[in-house]
Short mmCIF file of C-alpha atoms in Angstrom, two decimals:
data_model
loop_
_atom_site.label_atom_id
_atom_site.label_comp_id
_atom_site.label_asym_id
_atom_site.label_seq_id
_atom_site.Cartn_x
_atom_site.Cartn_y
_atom_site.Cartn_z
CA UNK A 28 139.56 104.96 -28.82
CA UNK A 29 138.17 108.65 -29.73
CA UNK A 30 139.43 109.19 -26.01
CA UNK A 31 142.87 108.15 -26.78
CA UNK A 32 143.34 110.14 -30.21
CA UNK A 33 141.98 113.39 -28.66
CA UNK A 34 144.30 113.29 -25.38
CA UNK A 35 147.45 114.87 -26.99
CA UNK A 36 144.71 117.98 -27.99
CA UNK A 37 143.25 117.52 -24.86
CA UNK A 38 146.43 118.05 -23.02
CA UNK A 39 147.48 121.08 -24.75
CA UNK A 40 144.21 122.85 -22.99
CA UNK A 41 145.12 121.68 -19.97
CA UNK A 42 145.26 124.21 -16.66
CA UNK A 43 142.48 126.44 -18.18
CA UNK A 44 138.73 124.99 -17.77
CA UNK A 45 136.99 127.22 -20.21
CA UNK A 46 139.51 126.42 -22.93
CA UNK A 47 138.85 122.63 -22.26
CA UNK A 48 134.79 123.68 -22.91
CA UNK A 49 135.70 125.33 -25.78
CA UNK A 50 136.83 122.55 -27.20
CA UNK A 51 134.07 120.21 -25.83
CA UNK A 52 131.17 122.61 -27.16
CA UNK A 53 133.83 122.76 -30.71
CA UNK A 54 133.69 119.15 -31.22
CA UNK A 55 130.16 118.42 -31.87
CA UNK A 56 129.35 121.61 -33.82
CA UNK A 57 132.72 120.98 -35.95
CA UNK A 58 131.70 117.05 -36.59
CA UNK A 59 128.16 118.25 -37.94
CA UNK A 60 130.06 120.90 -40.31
CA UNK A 61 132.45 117.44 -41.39
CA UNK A 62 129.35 115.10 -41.86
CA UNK A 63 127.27 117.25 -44.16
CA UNK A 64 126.54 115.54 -47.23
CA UNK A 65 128.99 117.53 -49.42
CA UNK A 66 131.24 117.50 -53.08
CA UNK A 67 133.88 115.42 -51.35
CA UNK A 68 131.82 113.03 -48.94
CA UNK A 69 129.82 112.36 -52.01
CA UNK A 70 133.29 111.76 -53.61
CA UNK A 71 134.41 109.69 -51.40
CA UNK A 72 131.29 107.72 -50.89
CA UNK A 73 131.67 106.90 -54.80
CA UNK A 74 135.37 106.01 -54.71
CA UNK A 75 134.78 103.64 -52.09
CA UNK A 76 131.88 101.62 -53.91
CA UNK A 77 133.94 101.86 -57.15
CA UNK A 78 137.48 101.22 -55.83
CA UNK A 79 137.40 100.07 -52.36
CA UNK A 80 137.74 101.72 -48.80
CA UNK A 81 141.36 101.90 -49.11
CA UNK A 82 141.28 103.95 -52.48
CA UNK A 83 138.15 106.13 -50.86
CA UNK A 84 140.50 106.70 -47.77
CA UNK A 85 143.70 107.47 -49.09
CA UNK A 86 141.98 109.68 -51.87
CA UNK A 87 140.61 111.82 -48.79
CA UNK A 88 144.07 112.50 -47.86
CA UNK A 89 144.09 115.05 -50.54
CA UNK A 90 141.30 116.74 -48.92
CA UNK A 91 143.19 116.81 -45.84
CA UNK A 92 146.01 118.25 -47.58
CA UNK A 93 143.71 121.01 -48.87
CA UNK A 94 142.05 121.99 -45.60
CA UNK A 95 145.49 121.88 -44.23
CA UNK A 96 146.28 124.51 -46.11
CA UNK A 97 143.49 126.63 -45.70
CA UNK A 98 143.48 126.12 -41.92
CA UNK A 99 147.26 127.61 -42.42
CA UNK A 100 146.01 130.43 -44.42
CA UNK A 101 143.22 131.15 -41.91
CA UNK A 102 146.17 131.36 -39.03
CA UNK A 103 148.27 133.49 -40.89
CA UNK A 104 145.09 135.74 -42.02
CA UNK A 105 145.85 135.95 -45.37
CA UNK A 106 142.27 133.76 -45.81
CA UNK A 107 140.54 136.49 -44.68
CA UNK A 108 142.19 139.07 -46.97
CA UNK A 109 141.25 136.36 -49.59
CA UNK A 110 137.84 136.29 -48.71
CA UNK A 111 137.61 140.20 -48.61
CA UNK A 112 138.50 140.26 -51.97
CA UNK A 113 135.50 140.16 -54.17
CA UNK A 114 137.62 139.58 -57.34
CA UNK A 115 139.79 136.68 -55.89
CA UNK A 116 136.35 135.11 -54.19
CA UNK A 117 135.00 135.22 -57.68
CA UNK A 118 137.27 133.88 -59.28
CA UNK A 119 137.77 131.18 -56.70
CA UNK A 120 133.96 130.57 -56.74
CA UNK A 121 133.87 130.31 -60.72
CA UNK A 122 136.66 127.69 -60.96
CA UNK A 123 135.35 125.60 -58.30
CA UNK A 124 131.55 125.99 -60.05
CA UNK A 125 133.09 124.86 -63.20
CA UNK A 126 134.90 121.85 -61.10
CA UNK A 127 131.61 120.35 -59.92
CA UNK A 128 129.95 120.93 -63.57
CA UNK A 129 132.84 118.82 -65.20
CA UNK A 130 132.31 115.78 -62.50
CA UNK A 131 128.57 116.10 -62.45
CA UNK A 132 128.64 115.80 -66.52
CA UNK A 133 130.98 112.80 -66.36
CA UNK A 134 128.79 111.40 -63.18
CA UNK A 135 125.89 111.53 -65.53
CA UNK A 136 127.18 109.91 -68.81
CA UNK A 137 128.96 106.99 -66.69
CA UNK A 138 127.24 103.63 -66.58
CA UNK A 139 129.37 102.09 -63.56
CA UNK A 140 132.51 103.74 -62.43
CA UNK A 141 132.10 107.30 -60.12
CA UNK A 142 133.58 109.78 -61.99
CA UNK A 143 134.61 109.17 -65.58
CA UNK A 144 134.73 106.51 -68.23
CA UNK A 145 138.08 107.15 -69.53
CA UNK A 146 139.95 104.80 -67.65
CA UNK A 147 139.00 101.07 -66.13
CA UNK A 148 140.64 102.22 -62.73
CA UNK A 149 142.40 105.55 -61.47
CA UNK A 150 145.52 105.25 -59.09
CA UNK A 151 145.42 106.91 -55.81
CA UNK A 152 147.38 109.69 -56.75
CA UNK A 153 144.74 110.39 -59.38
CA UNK A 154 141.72 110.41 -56.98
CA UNK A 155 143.79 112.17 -54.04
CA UNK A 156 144.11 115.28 -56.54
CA UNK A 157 140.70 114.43 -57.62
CA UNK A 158 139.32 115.29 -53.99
CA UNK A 159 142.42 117.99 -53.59
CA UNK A 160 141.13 120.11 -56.21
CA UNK A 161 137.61 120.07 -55.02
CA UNK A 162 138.19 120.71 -51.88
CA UNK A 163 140.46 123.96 -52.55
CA UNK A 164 137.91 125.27 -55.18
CA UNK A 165 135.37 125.88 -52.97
CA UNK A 166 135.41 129.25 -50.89
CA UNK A 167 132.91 128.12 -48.53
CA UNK A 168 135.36 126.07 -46.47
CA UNK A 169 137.68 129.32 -46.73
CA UNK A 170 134.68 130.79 -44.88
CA UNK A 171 134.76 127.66 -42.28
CA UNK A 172 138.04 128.22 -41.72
CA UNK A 173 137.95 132.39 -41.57
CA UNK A 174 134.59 132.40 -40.03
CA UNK A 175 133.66 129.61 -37.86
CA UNK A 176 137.03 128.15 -36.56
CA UNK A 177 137.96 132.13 -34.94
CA UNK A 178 134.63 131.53 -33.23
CA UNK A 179 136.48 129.05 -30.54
CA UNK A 180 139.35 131.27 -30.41
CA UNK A 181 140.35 133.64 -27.48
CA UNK A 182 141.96 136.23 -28.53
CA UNK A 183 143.32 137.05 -25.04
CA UNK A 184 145.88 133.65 -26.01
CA UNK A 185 148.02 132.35 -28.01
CA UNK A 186 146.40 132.47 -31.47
CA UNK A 187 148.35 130.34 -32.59
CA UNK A 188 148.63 127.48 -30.99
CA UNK A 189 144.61 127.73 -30.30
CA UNK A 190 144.48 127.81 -34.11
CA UNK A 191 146.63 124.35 -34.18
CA UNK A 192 144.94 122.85 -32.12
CA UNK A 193 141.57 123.47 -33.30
CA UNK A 194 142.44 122.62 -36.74
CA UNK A 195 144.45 119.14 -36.07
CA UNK A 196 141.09 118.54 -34.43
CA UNK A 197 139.02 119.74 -37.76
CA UNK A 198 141.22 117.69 -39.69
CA UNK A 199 140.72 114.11 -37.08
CA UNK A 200 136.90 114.72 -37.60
CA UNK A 201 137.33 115.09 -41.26
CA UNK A 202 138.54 111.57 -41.41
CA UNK A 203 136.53 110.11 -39.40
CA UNK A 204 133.99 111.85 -41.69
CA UNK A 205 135.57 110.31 -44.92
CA UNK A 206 135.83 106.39 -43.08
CA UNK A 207 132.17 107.13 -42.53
CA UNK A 208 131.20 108.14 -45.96
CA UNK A 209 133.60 104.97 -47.48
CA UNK A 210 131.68 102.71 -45.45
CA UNK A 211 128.32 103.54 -46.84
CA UNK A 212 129.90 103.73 -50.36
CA UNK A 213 131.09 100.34 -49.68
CA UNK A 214 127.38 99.42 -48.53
CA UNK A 215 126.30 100.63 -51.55
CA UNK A 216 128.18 98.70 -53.77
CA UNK A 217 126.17 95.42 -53.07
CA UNK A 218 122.53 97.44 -53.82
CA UNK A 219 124.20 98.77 -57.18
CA UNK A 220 125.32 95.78 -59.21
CA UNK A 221 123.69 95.61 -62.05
CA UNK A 222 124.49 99.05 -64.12
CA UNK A 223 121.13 100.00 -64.79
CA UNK A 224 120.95 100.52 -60.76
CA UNK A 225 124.20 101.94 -60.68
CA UNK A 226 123.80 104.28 -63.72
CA UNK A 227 120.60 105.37 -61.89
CA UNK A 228 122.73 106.24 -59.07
CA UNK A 229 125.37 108.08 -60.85
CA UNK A 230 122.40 110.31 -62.32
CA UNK A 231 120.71 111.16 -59.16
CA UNK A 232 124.66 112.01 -57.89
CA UNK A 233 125.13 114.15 -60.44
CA UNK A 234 121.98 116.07 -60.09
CA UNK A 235 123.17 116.88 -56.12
CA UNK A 236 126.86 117.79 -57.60
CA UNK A 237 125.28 120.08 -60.61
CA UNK A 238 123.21 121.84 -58.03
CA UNK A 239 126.10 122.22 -55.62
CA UNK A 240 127.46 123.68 -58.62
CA UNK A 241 124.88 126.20 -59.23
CA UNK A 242 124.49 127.05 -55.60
CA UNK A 243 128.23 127.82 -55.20
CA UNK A 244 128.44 129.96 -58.80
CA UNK A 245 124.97 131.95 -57.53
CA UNK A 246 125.64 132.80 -53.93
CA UNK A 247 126.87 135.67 -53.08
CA UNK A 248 129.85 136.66 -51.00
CA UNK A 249 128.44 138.63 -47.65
#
């Protein structure tokens, strides 16, 4: 099946062997990068125990929306006059600190559902731009995007289209990513019943979120 999905990318390599390596030692290295617990696979992990895999899914679309984006600015370069700037990294950095502080704080007052009390359920819309936002607030996946994805790129070629093709293939891994993270959130649902077990859960998420929060407000732009 993976086989099947990855031809069309496959095919675009084709006549050049070390371009076809690239992409085979890209891969693996990309799918770690995709599968590292994270704001949004926690997100989505949470959606999917609280709504469902099909809410957890289609809310990662915003993600993927996000990263689409970025992987856009990254080809155009204007990511990497974004990342040289140390006022529009800050201010990029603070806003997407202050984003994980205002889940983490609902995470940790909520008895049951993922992310806030206010409302019994949130439509799909809601948690897409949920997982949109936090996504484009953080500046390290601008540096994924400005410093790892060039990595794989040869210079000597069309930019470009090495640049498409790398990203549709960030993007693929990022939802198999998200599936992965829905199904264990969906695996979790039937250990957190009861809400003491689930508020306990909540708290222990928000602790991870509040420190991502820290870590991305502290760290400072190389």
């Amino acid at each position: 099946m993976l086989a099947k999905h990855f031809m069309p990318i496959l095919q675009l390599f084709e006549g050049n062997i070390v371009e076809i390596w690239t992409l085979l030692f890209f891969i693996p290295a990309c799918f770690a990068l995709n599968m590292a617990p994270g704001p949004n696979n926690l997100l989505s992990m949470n959606n999917a125990r609280s709504y469902g895999f099909q809410a957890a899914f289609i809310a990662g679309l915003g993600r993927i929306a996000a990263f689409s984006v970025m992987i856009a600015l990254a080809a155009s370069g204007l990511a990497v006059v974004l990342y040289a700037s140390e006022t529009l990294f800050f201010i990029i950095k603070l806003l997407g600190a202050a984003y994980l502080f205002w889940i983490a704080f609902n995470l940790w007052r909520s008895t049951t559902s993922p992310v806030t009390d206010i409302e019994t359920t949130q439509s799909h819309f809601d948690l897409a731009k949920q997982e949109f936002v936090l996504a484009a607030g953080n500046p390290k996946a601008i540096l994924i995007f400005t410093a790892f994805l060039p990595q794989f790129v040869d210079v000597s070629s069309s930019v470009n289209e090495q640049f498409f093709v790398l990203g549709c293939t960030f993007l693929l891994l990022e939802l198999a990513a998200i599936s992965l993270y829905a199904l264990f959130g969906l695996y979790l649902r039937h250990w957190f019943v009861k809400p003491k077990m689930a508020k306990r859960f909540n708290r222990c998420c928000a602790i991870f979120l509040a420190v991502s929060g820290a870590n991305l407000l502290f760290n400072r732009q190389q």
